[in-house]
Coordinates of C-alpha atoms in Angstrom, one line a residue:
Chain A
M86 CA -4.8 6.9 27.2
V87 CA -7.3 4.8 25.4
E88 CA -7.7 1.4 27.0
V89 CA -6.5 -1.5 24.8
R90 CA -9.4 -3.7 24.0
F91 CA -9.1 -7.5 24.0
V92 CA -9.3 -8.9 20.5
S93 CA -10.0 -12.4 19.2
V94 CA -8.9 -13.5 15.8
V95 CA -11.0 -16.3 14.3
V96 CA -9.5 -18.4 11.5
P97 CA -11.5 -21.3 9.9
T98 CA -9.3 -23.8 8.1
Y99 CA -10.0 -26.6 5.7
N100 CA -7.2 -28.7 4.0
R101 CA -4.7 -25.9 3.5
K102 CA -1.8 -26.8 5.7
E103 CA 0.9 -24.9 3.9
M104 CA -0.9 -21.6 3.7
L105 CA -2.2 -21.9 7.3
M106 CA 1.4 -22.1 8.6
E107 CA 2.3 -18.8 6.9
C108 CA -1.0 -17.3 8.1
L109 CA -0.3 -18.2 11.7
K110 CA 3.3 -16.9 11.5
S111 CA 2.0 -13.5 10.4
L112 CA -0.6 -13.5 13.2
F113 CA 2.0 -14.3 15.8
N114 CA 4.0 -11.3 14.6
Q115 CA 1.5 -8.5 15.2
T116 CA 2.3 -5.1 16.7
Y117 CA -0.8 -5.3 18.9
P118 CA 0.2 -6.1 22.6
K119 CA 0.7 -9.9 22.9
D120 CA -1.4 -10.3 26.0
K121 CA -4.3 -8.4 24.5
Y122 CA -5.3 -10.8 21.6
E123 CA -6.0 -14.4 21.2
I124 CA -6.0 -16.6 18.1
I125 CA -8.8 -19.1 17.6
V126 CA -8.3 -21.7 14.8
V127 CA -11.3 -23.8 13.9
N128 CA -10.5 -27.0 12.0
D129 CA -13.4 -27.6 9.7
G130 CA -12.8 -31.4 9.4
S131 CA -9.5 -31.3 7.5
T132 CA -8.0 -34.5 6.4
D133 CA -4.5 -33.5 5.4
G134 CA -2.8 -33.5 8.9
T135 CA -3.7 -29.9 9.8
E136 CA -4.1 -31.0 13.4
E137 CA -0.5 -31.9 13.8
V138 CA 0.5 -28.5 12.4
L139 CA -1.8 -26.8 14.9
K140 CA -0.4 -28.8 17.8
E141 CA 3.1 -27.7 16.7
Y142 CA 2.1 -24.1 16.5
A143 CA 0.3 -24.1 19.8
K144 CA 3.7 -24.5 21.5
K145 CA 5.2 -21.6 19.6
A146 CA 2.4 -19.1 20.1
P147 CA 3.4 -15.9 21.9
C148 CA -0.3 -15.1 22.7
I149 CA -3.3 -17.2 23.7
F150 CA -3.9 -19.9 21.1
K151 CA -7.0 -22.1 21.0
C152 CA -7.9 -24.8 18.5
F153 CA -11.3 -26.4 17.9
S154 CA -12.4 -29.1 15.6
Q155 CA -15.7 -30.0 14.0
E156 CA -17.0 -32.1 11.2
N157 CA -17.0 -30.5 7.8
K158 CA -19.9 -28.1 8.0
G159 CA -18.7 -25.1 6.0
P160 CA -16.9 -21.9 7.0
S161 CA -20.0 -20.2 8.5
A162 CA -20.4 -23.0 11.1
A163 CA -16.7 -22.9 11.8
R164 CA -16.8 -19.2 12.4
N165 CA -19.8 -19.5 14.7
L166 CA -17.9 -22.1 16.8
G167 CA -15.0 -19.6 17.0
I168 CA -17.3 -16.8 18.0
E169 CA -18.9 -18.9 20.8
N170 CA -15.5 -19.6 22.3
A171 CA -14.1 -16.1 21.8
R172 CA -13.8 -13.8 24.8
G173 CA -12.6 -10.6 23.0
E174 CA -14.6 -7.4 22.7
I175 CA -13.8 -7.3 19.0
I176 CA -13.6 -10.3 16.7
C177 CA -11.4 -10.2 13.6
F178 CA -11.9 -12.6 10.8
T179 CA -9.4 -13.8 8.3
D180 CA -9.0 -16.9 6.2
D181 CA -6.4 -19.6 6.1
D182 CA -5.2 -18.5 2.8
C183 CA -4.5 -14.9 3.9
I184 CA -1.4 -13.3 5.4
A185 CA -1.9 -10.3 7.7
D186 CA 0.3 -7.3 7.7
E187 CA 2.0 -6.7 11.0
R188 CA -0.2 -3.8 11.9
W189 CA -3.4 -5.4 10.8
I190 CA -5.1 -5.8 14.2
E191 CA -3.9 -2.5 15.5
N192 CA -5.3 -0.5 12.5
L193 CA -8.6 -2.4 12.4
V194 CA -9.3 -1.8 16.1
K195 CA -8.4 1.8 15.8
E196 CA -11.3 2.3 13.5
F197 CA -13.9 1.4 16.1
T198 CA -14.2 5.0 17.2
N199 CA -17.8 5.2 18.3
E200 CA -20.8 3.2 19.4
R201 CA -22.4 3.1 15.9
V202 CA -19.6 1.3 14.2
G203 CA -20.6 -2.4 14.0
G204 CA -17.9 -3.7 11.7
V205 CA -14.7 -2.6 10.0
G206 CA -13.1 -4.0 6.9
G207 CA -9.6 -3.6 5.5
E208 CA -7.8 -3.7 2.2
I209 CA -7.2 -7.1 0.4
V210 CA -4.0 -7.2 -1.7
A211 CA -2.8 -10.0 -3.9
Y212 CA -0.2 -12.3 -2.4
N213 CA 2.7 -13.1 -4.7
P214 CA 0.6 -13.2 -7.9
K215 CA 2.3 -15.2 -10.7
T216 CA -0.3 -16.6 -13.1
L217 CA -2.6 -14.3 -15.2
T218 CA -5.7 -15.5 -13.4
E219 CA -4.1 -14.4 -10.1
K220 CA -3.3 -11.0 -11.5
Y221 CA -6.4 -10.1 -13.3
G222 CA -9.1 -12.6 -12.2
N223 CA -9.6 -11.2 -8.7
R224 CA -12.4 -8.9 -7.7
F225 CA -11.6 -8.4 -4.0
N226 CA -12.3 -4.7 -3.9
Q227 CA -13.2 -4.0 -0.3
R228 CA -13.5 -0.3 -0.8
E229 CA -16.4 -0.5 -3.1
R230 CA -18.2 -3.2 -1.2
A231 CA -17.8 -1.8 2.3
K232 CA -21.0 0.2 2.0
E233 CA -23.0 -3.0 1.8
Y234 CA -20.9 -5.7 3.4
L235 CA -17.4 -6.8 4.4
L236 CA -15.5 -9.7 2.9
T237 CA -14.6 -12.1 5.7
G238 CA -11.0 -12.3 4.5
N239 CA -10.4 -9.1 6.3
A240 CA -13.1 -7.9 8.6
A241 CA -13.7 -7.2 12.3
Y242 CA -17.0 -7.1 14.1
R243 CA -18.0 -6.2 17.6
K244 CA -18.7 -9.3 19.7
D245 CA -22.0 -8.0 21.2
V246 CA -23.3 -7.2 17.7
L247 CA -22.5 -10.7 16.5
D248 CA -24.1 -12.2 19.6
A249 CA -27.2 -10.1 19.1
I250 CA -27.8 -11.1 15.5
G251 CA -26.8 -14.8 16.1
G252 CA -23.6 -15.0 14.1
F253 CA -23.2 -16.3 10.5
D254 CA -26.0 -18.1 8.7
E255 CA -25.0 -21.8 8.6
N256 CA -27.4 -22.6 5.8
L257 CA -25.3 -20.5 3.4
R258 CA -22.0 -22.1 2.3
S259 CA -20.8 -19.0 0.7
L260 CA -22.0 -15.3 0.5
E261 CA -22.5 -15.6 4.3
D262 CA -20.6 -12.3 4.5
V263 CA -23.3 -10.5 2.4
D264 CA -26.0 -11.9 4.6
L265 CA -24.1 -10.9 7.8
G266 CA -23.6 -7.4 6.4
I267 CA -27.3 -7.0 5.8
R268 CA -28.3 -8.1 9.2
V269 CA -25.7 -5.9 10.9
K270 CA -27.0 -2.9 8.9
A271 CA -30.6 -3.8 9.6
R272 CA -29.8 -3.3 13.3
G273 CA -28.7 0.3 12.6
Y274 CA -24.9 -0.2 12.8
E275 CA -22.6 1.2 10.2
L276 CA -19.8 -0.6 8.4
R277 CA -16.5 1.1 7.8
Y278 CA -13.5 0.7 5.6
T279 CA -9.9 1.4 6.4
P280 CA -7.2 1.2 3.8
H281 CA -4.5 0.7 6.4
A282 CA -5.4 -2.7 7.7
I283 CA -3.9 -4.9 4.9
V284 CA -4.3 -8.6 4.3
F285 CA -2.5 -10.4 1.5
H286 CA -4.7 -13.0 0.0
K287 CA -3.7 -15.9 -2.2
H288 CA -6.1 -15.5 -5.1
Y289 CA -7.5 -18.3 -7.3
D290 CA -4.6 -19.3 -9.4
T291 CA -6.1 -21.4 -12.1
L292 CA -8.9 -20.5 -14.5
Q293 CA -10.8 -23.7 -13.7
W294 CA -10.8 -22.9 -10.0
L295 CA -11.9 -19.3 -10.7
M296 CA -14.8 -20.5 -12.9
R297 CA -15.9 -23.2 -10.5
R298 CA -15.9 -20.7 -7.7
Q299 CA -17.9 -18.1 -9.6
Y300 CA -20.4 -20.9 -10.6
F301 CA -20.7 -21.8 -7.0
L302 CA -21.3 -18.2 -6.0
G303 CA -24.0 -17.9 -8.6
K304 CA -25.7 -20.9 -7.1
M305 CA -25.4 -19.6 -3.6
F306 CA -26.8 -16.3 -4.7
V307 CA -30.1 -18.1 -5.6
R308 CA -30.2 -19.5 -2.0
L309 CA -29.7 -16.0 -0.7
S310 CA -32.5 -14.7 -2.8
R311 CA -34.7 -17.4 -1.5
K312 CA -33.9 -16.3 2.0
Y313 CA -34.8 -12.6 1.4
I314 CA -38.2 -12.7 -0.1
H315 CA -38.3 -9.0 -1.1
H316 CA -34.8 -8.6 -2.2
F317 CA -32.2 -10.2 -4.5
S318 CA -34.7 -11.2 -7.1
V319 CA -33.2 -13.8 -9.4
K320 CA -34.8 -12.4 -12.6
Y321 CA -33.6 -8.9 -11.8
Y322 CA -30.0 -10.0 -11.2
L323 CA -30.1 -12.2 -14.3
I324 CA -31.0 -9.3 -16.4
K325 CA -28.5 -7.0 -14.7
W326 CA -25.6 -9.4 -15.1
L327 CA -26.6 -10.1 -18.7
I328 CA -26.5 -6.4 -19.5
S329 CA -23.1 -6.0 -17.9
L330 CA -21.9 -9.0 -19.8
L331 CA -23.1 -7.5 -23.0
G332 CA -21.6 -4.1 -22.1
T333 CA -18.1 -5.5 -21.4
T334 CA -18.2 -7.6 -24.5
A335 CA -19.2 -4.6 -26.6
T336 CA -16.5 -2.4 -25.1
L337 CA -13.7 -5.0 -25.4
P338 CA -12.5 -3.8 -28.8
A339 CA -12.3 -0.3 -27.6
C340 CA -9.5 -1.3 -25.2
I341 CA -7.1 -1.6 -28.1
F342 CA -6.8 2.1 -28.3
K343 CA -6.0 2.5 -24.6
Q344 CA -2.5 3.1 -23.4
N345 CA -1.7 -0.1 -21.6
R346 CA -3.9 -2.3 -23.7
K347 CA -2.6 -5.7 -22.5
E348 CA -3.8 -5.0 -19.0
H349 CA -7.1 -3.6 -20.0
I350 CA -7.9 -6.5 -22.4
L351 CA -6.9 -9.1 -19.9
Y352 CA -9.0 -7.4 -17.2
E353 CA -12.1 -7.2 -19.4
F354 CA -11.6 -10.8 -20.6
F355 CA -11.5 -12.1 -17.1
S356 CA -14.6 -10.0 -16.3
I357 CA -16.5 -11.8 -19.0
I358 CA -15.4 -15.2 -17.8
I359 CA -16.4 -14.3 -14.2
I360 CA -19.8 -12.9 -15.1
S361 CA -20.7 -15.7 -17.5
S362 CA -19.8 -18.4 -15.1
A363 CA -21.8 -16.6 -12.4
I364 CA -24.8 -16.4 -14.8
A365 CA -24.5 -20.1 -15.5
G366 CA -24.5 -20.8 -11.7
L367 CA -27.5 -18.5 -11.3
I368 CA -29.5 -20.3 -14.0
V369 CA -28.7 -23.8 -12.7
G370 CA -29.2 -22.7 -9.1
S371 CA -32.6 -21.3 -9.8
M372 CA -33.8 -24.8 -10.7
T373 CA -32.1 -26.8 -7.9
E374 CA -31.4 -24.5 -4.9
R375 CA -33.7 -24.2 -1.9
Y376 CA -33.3 -22.4 1.3
P377 CA -33.9 -24.7 4.3
G378 CA -33.8 -22.2 7.1
K379 CA -36.1 -19.4 8.3
K380 CA -37.0 -16.9 5.7
V381 CA -36.8 -13.1 6.1
S382 CA -39.8 -11.2 4.9
E383 CA -38.9 -7.7 6.1
K384 CA -38.4 -4.9 3.6
L385 CA -35.1 -3.3 4.1
D386 CA -34.9 0.2 2.8
F387 CA -31.1 0.5 2.5
L388 CA -31.2 -2.3 -0.1
E389 CA -32.9 0.0 -2.7
N390 CA -32.2 -1.4 -6.2
E391 CA -31.6 0.6 -9.3
S392 CA -34.3 0.0 -11.8
I393 CA -33.5 -1.9 -15.0
I394 CA -33.9 1.2 -17.1
Q395 CA -31.2 3.0 -15.1
I396 CA -28.8 0.1 -15.6
V397 CA -29.4 0.1 -19.4
K398 CA -28.9 3.8 -19.5
R399 CA -25.6 3.5 -17.6
A400 CA -24.4 0.7 -19.9
L401 CA -25.3 2.8 -22.9
R402 CA -23.4 5.7 -21.6
R403 CA -20.3 3.5 -21.2
I404 CA -20.4 2.5 -24.7
Chain B
M66 CA -5.9 37.4 -0.3
N67 CA -9.0 35.3 0.3
I68 CA -9.4 33.5 3.6
R69 CA -7.8 30.2 3.3
Q70 CA -7.6 27.4 5.8
Y71 CA -3.9 26.8 6.3
R72 CA -3.1 23.4 7.6
Y73 CA -0.4 23.0 10.2
V74 CA 2.8 21.7 8.6
S75 CA 5.9 20.3 10.1
V76 CA 9.2 20.4 8.2
I77 CA 11.6 17.7 9.3
V78 CA 15.3 17.9 8.5
C79 CA 17.9 15.3 9.7
T80 CA 21.5 16.5 9.7
Y81 CA 24.8 14.7 10.2
N82 CA 28.1 16.4 10.4
R83 CA 27.5 19.1 7.7
R84 CA 27.4 22.2 9.8
K85 CA 28.4 24.7 7.1
I86 CA 26.0 23.5 4.4
F87 CA 23.3 23.0 6.9
D88 CA 23.2 26.6 8.0
E89 CA 22.2 27.7 4.5
C90 CA 19.4 25.1 4.4
F91 CA 18.1 26.3 7.8
E92 CA 18.0 29.9 6.6
S93 CA 16.0 28.9 3.6
L94 CA 13.5 27.1 5.8
L95 CA 13.0 30.1 8.0
N96 CA 12.3 32.3 5.0
Q97 CA 9.1 30.6 3.7
S98 CA 6.0 32.2 2.2
Y99 CA 3.8 30.0 4.3
P100 CA 2.3 31.8 7.4
K101 CA 4.9 31.7 10.2
D102 CA 2.5 30.5 12.8
K103 CA 1.3 27.7 10.7
Y104 CA 4.5 25.7 10.4
E105 CA 7.2 24.4 12.6
I106 CA 10.7 23.1 11.9
V107 CA 11.9 19.9 13.5
I108 CA 15.6 19.3 13.3
I109 CA 17.1 16.0 14.3
D110 CA 20.8 16.5 14.8
S111 CA 23.2 13.6 15.0
S112 CA 26.4 15.5 14.5
D113 CA 29.5 15.1 16.7
D114 CA 29.8 18.8 17.5
F115 CA 26.3 19.0 19.1
T116 CA 26.2 21.3 22.1
D117 CA 23.6 23.1 24.1
E118 CA 25.0 26.5 23.0
L119 CA 24.5 25.6 19.4
V120 CA 20.9 24.8 20.1
K121 CA 20.5 28.2 21.7
S122 CA 21.9 30.0 18.7
Y123 CA 19.5 28.2 16.4
Q124 CA 16.6 28.9 18.7
E125 CA 17.4 32.6 18.7
K126 CA 17.5 32.7 15.0
A127 CA 14.1 31.1 14.8
K128 CA 12.7 33.4 17.4
K129 CA 13.6 36.4 15.2
Y130 CA 11.3 35.0 12.5
G131 CA 8.7 33.9 15.0
I132 CA 8.8 30.2 14.0
R133 CA 8.5 27.3 16.3
L134 CA 11.7 25.2 16.3
K135 CA 12.4 21.9 17.8
Y136 CA 16.0 21.1 17.9
L137 CA 16.7 17.5 19.1
Y138 CA 19.7 15.3 19.3
Q139 CA 19.7 11.6 18.4
E140 CA 22.6 9.2 18.3
P141 CA 23.5 8.4 14.8
K142 CA 21.3 5.4 13.9
G143 CA 20.6 6.0 10.3
L144 CA 18.3 8.3 8.3
A145 CA 15.1 6.3 8.7
A146 CA 15.4 6.2 12.5
A147 CA 16.1 9.9 12.7
R148 CA 13.1 10.6 10.5
N149 CA 10.9 8.5 12.7
F150 CA 12.1 10.4 15.8
G151 CA 11.2 13.6 13.9
I152 CA 7.7 12.3 13.2
E153 CA 7.2 11.5 16.8
N154 CA 8.0 15.0 17.8
A155 CA 6.2 16.8 15.0
K156 CA 2.6 17.9 15.4
G157 CA 1.7 19.0 11.9
E158 CA -1.0 17.5 9.8
I159 CA 1.3 17.3 6.9
I160 CA 5.0 16.5 7.2
C161 CA 7.5 17.7 4.7
F162 CA 11.0 16.2 4.5
T163 CA 14.2 17.6 3.0
D164 CA 17.9 16.8 3.4
D165 CA 20.5 18.9 5.1
D166 CA 22.4 19.6 1.9
C167 CA 19.4 21.1 0.1
V168 CA 18.2 24.6 -0.1
A169 CA 14.4 25.3 -0.2
D170 CA 12.7 27.7 -2.5
R171 CA 10.7 30.4 -0.9
F172 CA 7.4 28.9 -1.9
W173 CA 8.4 25.3 -1.3
V174 CA 6.1 24.5 1.7
E175 CA 3.2 26.4 0.3
K176 CA 3.2 24.6 -3.0
L177 CA 3.8 21.2 -1.5
V178 CA 0.8 21.6 0.8
E179 CA -1.3 22.8 -2.1
G180 CA -0.7 19.4 -3.7
F181 CA -2.8 17.7 -1.1
D182 CA -6.1 18.7 -2.8
N183 CA -8.1 15.6 -2.4
E184 CA -8.6 12.7 0.0
R185 CA -6.8 10.2 -2.0
V186 CA -3.5 12.0 -2.3
G187 CA -1.1 10.4 0.2
G188 CA 2.2 12.1 -0.7
V189 CA 3.5 14.9 -2.8
G190 CA 6.9 15.5 -4.3
G191 CA 8.4 18.6 -5.8
K192 CA 10.9 19.5 -8.4
I193 CA 14.6 19.0 -7.8
L194 CA 17.0 21.4 -9.4
I195 CA 20.8 21.6 -9.2
Y196 CA 22.3 24.2 -6.9
N197 CA 25.1 26.1 -8.6
Q198 CA 28.2 24.3 -7.6
E199 CA 31.8 23.7 -8.5
G200 CA 33.7 20.5 -9.2
L201 CA 32.3 17.4 -10.6
G202 CA 28.7 18.2 -9.7
R203 CA 28.4 20.4 -12.8
Y204 CA 28.5 17.3 -15.0
L205 CA 25.8 15.4 -13.3
P206 CA 22.1 15.5 -14.2
S207 CA 19.5 16.4 -11.8
V208 CA 17.0 14.0 -10.3
D209 CA 14.0 13.7 -12.5
Q210 CA 11.3 13.7 -9.9
Y211 CA 8.4 13.6 -12.4
S212 CA 9.5 10.2 -13.8
L213 CA 10.3 8.9 -10.3
I214 CA 6.7 9.6 -9.2
N215 CA 4.9 8.5 -12.3
D216 CA 7.0 5.6 -13.4
W217 CA 8.8 4.3 -10.4
S218 CA 6.1 5.6 -8.1
F219 CA 8.3 6.8 -5.3
I220 CA 9.2 10.2 -4.1
S221 CA 12.8 11.2 -3.6
G222 CA 13.6 11.9 0.1
A223 CA 15.1 15.3 -0.7
N224 CA 11.7 16.8 -1.5
M225 CA 8.7 15.0 -0.2
A226 CA 5.7 15.5 1.9
Y227 CA 3.3 12.9 3.4
R228 CA 0.1 13.1 5.4
R229 CA 0.9 12.5 9.1
D230 CA -2.1 10.2 9.8
I231 CA -1.0 7.8 7.0
L232 CA 2.6 7.7 8.3
E233 CA 1.2 6.8 11.7
Y234 CA -1.0 4.1 10.4
I235 CA 1.8 2.4 8.5
G236 CA 4.2 2.9 11.4
G237 CA 6.7 5.4 9.9
F238 CA 9.9 4.6 8.1
D239 CA 11.5 1.2 8.3
P240 CA 14.6 1.6 10.5
L241 CA 16.3 -1.3 8.8
F242 CA 16.9 0.9 5.8
K243 CA 19.9 2.8 7.1
F244 CA 21.0 4.5 3.9
G245 CA 19.1 4.7 0.7
A246 CA 15.7 3.3 -0.4
D247 CA 14.0 4.3 2.8
D248 CA 12.0 6.8 0.7
A249 CA 11.1 4.1 -1.8
D250 CA 10.0 1.8 0.9
I251 CA 7.6 4.3 2.5
A252 CA 6.1 5.2 -0.8
I253 CA 5.3 1.6 -1.6
R254 CA 3.6 1.1 1.7
V255 CA 1.6 4.3 1.3
R256 CA 0.5 3.0 -2.1
L257 CA -0.6 -0.3 -0.7
G258 CA -3.3 1.5 1.2
G259 CA -4.7 2.8 -2.2
Y260 CA -3.3 6.4 -1.9
T261 CA -1.8 8.1 -4.9
L262 CA 1.4 10.1 -5.1
K263 CA 1.4 13.5 -6.8
Y264 CA 4.0 15.6 -8.5
S265 CA 4.0 19.3 -7.9
E266 CA 6.0 21.3 -10.5
E267 CA 6.3 24.5 -8.4
A268 CA 7.6 23.2 -5.2
V269 CA 11.3 23.5 -5.8
I270 CA 14.3 22.3 -3.9
Y271 CA 17.9 23.1 -4.8
F272 CA 20.1 20.2 -4.4
R273 CA 23.8 19.7 -4.2
H274 CA 25.7 16.7 -5.6
R275 CA 28.6 15.4 -3.6
S276 CA 31.6 17.3 -5.0
N277 CA 34.3 14.6 -5.1
L278 CA 34.4 11.4 -7.0
R279 CA 35.0 9.2 -4.0
E280 CA 32.0 10.5 -2.1
L281 CA 29.8 10.1 -5.2
I282 CA 30.9 6.5 -5.8
R283 CA 30.3 5.7 -2.1
Q284 CA 26.9 7.2 -2.3
Q285 CA 25.9 5.3 -5.4
Y286 CA 27.2 2.1 -3.9
G287 CA 25.0 2.8 -0.8
Y288 CA 22.0 3.4 -3.0
G289 CA 22.7 0.1 -4.7
I290 CA 22.7 -1.8 -1.4
G291 CA 19.5 0.0 -0.4
F292 CA 17.8 -1.1 -3.6
S293 CA 18.7 -4.7 -3.1
R294 CA 17.5 -4.5 0.5
L295 CA 14.2 -3.3 -1.0
G296 CA 14.2 -6.3 -3.2
K297 CA 14.6 -8.6 -0.3
K298 CA 11.7 -6.9 1.5
Y299 CA 9.4 -7.1 -1.5
P300 CA 10.1 -10.4 -3.2
N301 CA 8.0 -9.4 -6.3
L302 CA 10.3 -6.5 -7.1
Q303 CA 12.3 -8.8 -9.5
I304 CA 15.7 -7.7 -8.4
R305 CA 17.4 -10.1 -10.9
K306 CA 15.7 -8.3 -13.7
A307 CA 16.8 -5.0 -12.4
I308 CA 20.4 -6.2 -12.3
F309 CA 20.1 -7.4 -15.8
L310 CA 18.7 -4.1 -17.0
L311 CA 21.5 -2.2 -15.3
L312 CA 24.0 -4.4 -17.0
I313 CA 22.5 -3.6 -20.3
K314 CA 22.5 0.0 -19.5
L315 CA 26.2 -0.1 -18.6
I316 CA 27.2 -2.0 -21.7
W317 CA 25.2 0.4 -23.8
N318 CA 27.0 3.3 -22.2
I319 CA 30.4 1.8 -22.7
A320 CA 29.7 0.7 -26.3
T321 CA 28.6 4.2 -27.3
F322 CA 31.4 6.0 -25.4
P323 CA 33.9 6.1 -28.3
G324 CA 31.2 7.8 -30.4
C325 CA 31.2 10.9 -28.1
L326 CA 35.0 11.2 -28.3
M327 CA 34.5 12.5 -31.8
K328 CA 32.3 15.3 -30.7
K329 CA 33.7 18.8 -30.1
D330 CA 32.0 19.3 -26.8
K331 CA 34.5 18.2 -24.2
K332 CA 31.9 18.4 -21.5
Q333 CA 30.0 15.5 -23.0
I334 CA 33.0 13.2 -22.6
V335 CA 33.4 13.9 -18.9
R336 CA 29.7 13.5 -18.4
R337 CA 29.6 10.1 -20.1
A338 CA 32.8 9.0 -18.2
I339 CA 31.3 9.9 -14.9
N340 CA 28.0 8.3 -15.8
I341 CA 29.7 5.0 -16.5
I342 CA 31.6 5.1 -13.3
L343 CA 28.5 5.8 -11.3
V344 CA 26.3 3.3 -13.0
S345 CA 28.9 0.6 -12.4
S346 CA 29.3 1.5 -8.8
Y347 CA 25.6 1.3 -8.4
L348 CA 25.5 -2.0 -10.1
I349 CA 28.3 -3.3 -7.8
G350 CA 26.3 -2.1 -4.8
V351 CA 23.1 -3.9 -6.0
I352 CA 25.0 -7.1 -6.6
S353 CA 26.9 -7.1 -3.4
G354 CA 23.6 -6.3 -1.5
Y355 CA 21.9 -9.1 -3.4
V356 CA 24.5 -11.5 -2.1
S357 CA 25.0 -10.3 1.4
V358 CA 21.9 -8.5 2.7
K359 CA 19.5 -10.4 4.8
Y360 CA 16.1 -9.2 5.7
P361 CA 14.1 -10.7 8.7
E362 CA 11.6 -13.2 7.3
E363 CA 8.6 -12.1 9.3
K364 CA 8.7 -8.6 7.9
I365 CA 8.7 -9.5 4.2
I366 CA 5.8 -8.0 2.3
P367 CA 4.5 -10.2 -0.5
C368 CA 2.6 -7.6 -2.5
D369 CA 2.1 -7.1 -6.2
F370 CA 4.0 -4.4 -8.2
K371 CA 1.5 -3.2 -10.7
F372 CA 2.5 0.4 -10.1
F373 CA 6.2 -0.2 -10.6
K374 CA 6.3 0.5 -14.3
P375 CA 10.0 0.3 -15.4
L376 CA 10.2 -3.4 -14.6
A377 CA 7.0 -4.2 -16.6
E378 CA 7.5 -5.5 -20.1
D379 CA 5.3 -3.1 -22.0
F380 CA 7.1 -0.1 -20.6
L381 CA 10.5 -1.5 -21.5
R382 CA 9.5 -2.4 -25.0
E383 CA 8.2 1.1 -25.7
K384 CA 11.3 2.6 -24.3
I385 CA 13.6 0.5 -26.4
K386 CA 11.6 1.2 -29.5
N387 CA 11.8 5.0 -28.9
K388 CA 15.6 4.7 -28.4
F389 CA 16.1 3.1 -31.8
R390 CA 13.7 5.4 -33.6
L391 CA 15.8 8.4 -32.6
K392 CA 19.1 6.9 -33.9

């Protein structure tokens, strides 16, 4: 028999009372042994009465349930507070707008098969999509990203690895998952993907929200590139994204001849919106953003970029 | 023959009070082209006449062929629970399922296993043909597995195979589905993990319809209830839309019924009449399930149904267009 490892689930929350309740319900209803996991909710300075909800749910909890509060400092700081107070060997992260499948913890933990695995990510599936933005505007594809980093909506890391690298970077308000992925990989651990650990995520439901989010990501990307001196060059990514924007716009008319053209066109259309708002964020960010923390000047060989010529060639081939 | 790596396969059959028909099914499973030491048969028997002597007689038969047989008894708890019990006791890498009233083709196991040719294939289903039979069964169409897999994206339980590791990850069949739709439920959950389903033309199962009308109606009613339970489990399945579509189908069938009375072919008339009866009993099943069935709230899965084509608008529009173009 394999011994059952103790797991901590860390959920940061900010002003999302309704979704948090559903999230907690799904976390209480896991197939993993109830005495072998704990739930840690970190209240990131909510103002909508989240604390009362948490008090109420603390009574109902079938497993260990801890709550912490802090001033509003962003999700990375909230997660770090959670990590400090966790006692599990493995720490699973999910968000307050996610609902976990009942076998989520079990299947994530199963994937930590050897010493070299530092983190495991699972599949993120749309939760009750109704609007068009929810259906076509999401790009939460964990499978493609898992080589580089794991989205924190559905990820698990080993506690000792997190302690060694010092948790999330609190200077980044977003894209902290990319940063963490890089630092875990720099230590020589590998990241894995399992399709069986499923989390249902409530995607951005209005176009405005989606655009604002992408704009914000673009800005944060600049901050990330300021942190890594040798990587994530802003100019390079600006050109790369512009090329992909041109490529998608150029191939948009060709979608008319495809079989389910409605889906294709909508998907491409949302791609254009996402990329262009990210580019806007990138341009604005390059003028305003600055990274206040300690910079990284190492060269990391697993972050090899394609050259611009290769990207152009690929785009041409697509057309 | 070149040297091929045969994967170990388990064939699971669940039987309930159908001794005579089942013997034929069992014989066909013993007589497969797949290497005898590379597959096992797991039978979950829930019949009333189960005895130890019976087990012995089955074991002897299997011994003659040199095939490993596990013959187990489980109290009747429904098909899904029996299949789960079978999975627990099977040790194959790939698990094939069939029903006790079916007869397998000689190449069935071999062709199903060939379908698992890449990493992303989670499940394979084969062709279902009608076994020669008397009575009403002659007038009924066969199950069109191709459209089930490609449009509805599920595999009929009479002829399906899944990878064992996936079944273990998702926790096997849902025992709340006692009759009907347990195969649809498992297919949806396999698809959630990003795996695809595949149709294999050459893996053939011969399938019997129930021979009297009462049984048939009861079966369709059961399927209807199963479908609405599926709708309760997956709230995005749009069960109301499905009811509406079924109603349209029923009205269409009734409205065009007088037209086929004019035709010379008397078989057509019987066929249409039976079709109307069965669709309406299915519809009654769906509606009564929609009203009465409750599904535990914490087990509801709120996923999207992109791969469920027939309820998507585009697909329907095409279909309706085609129908009118032919007339």
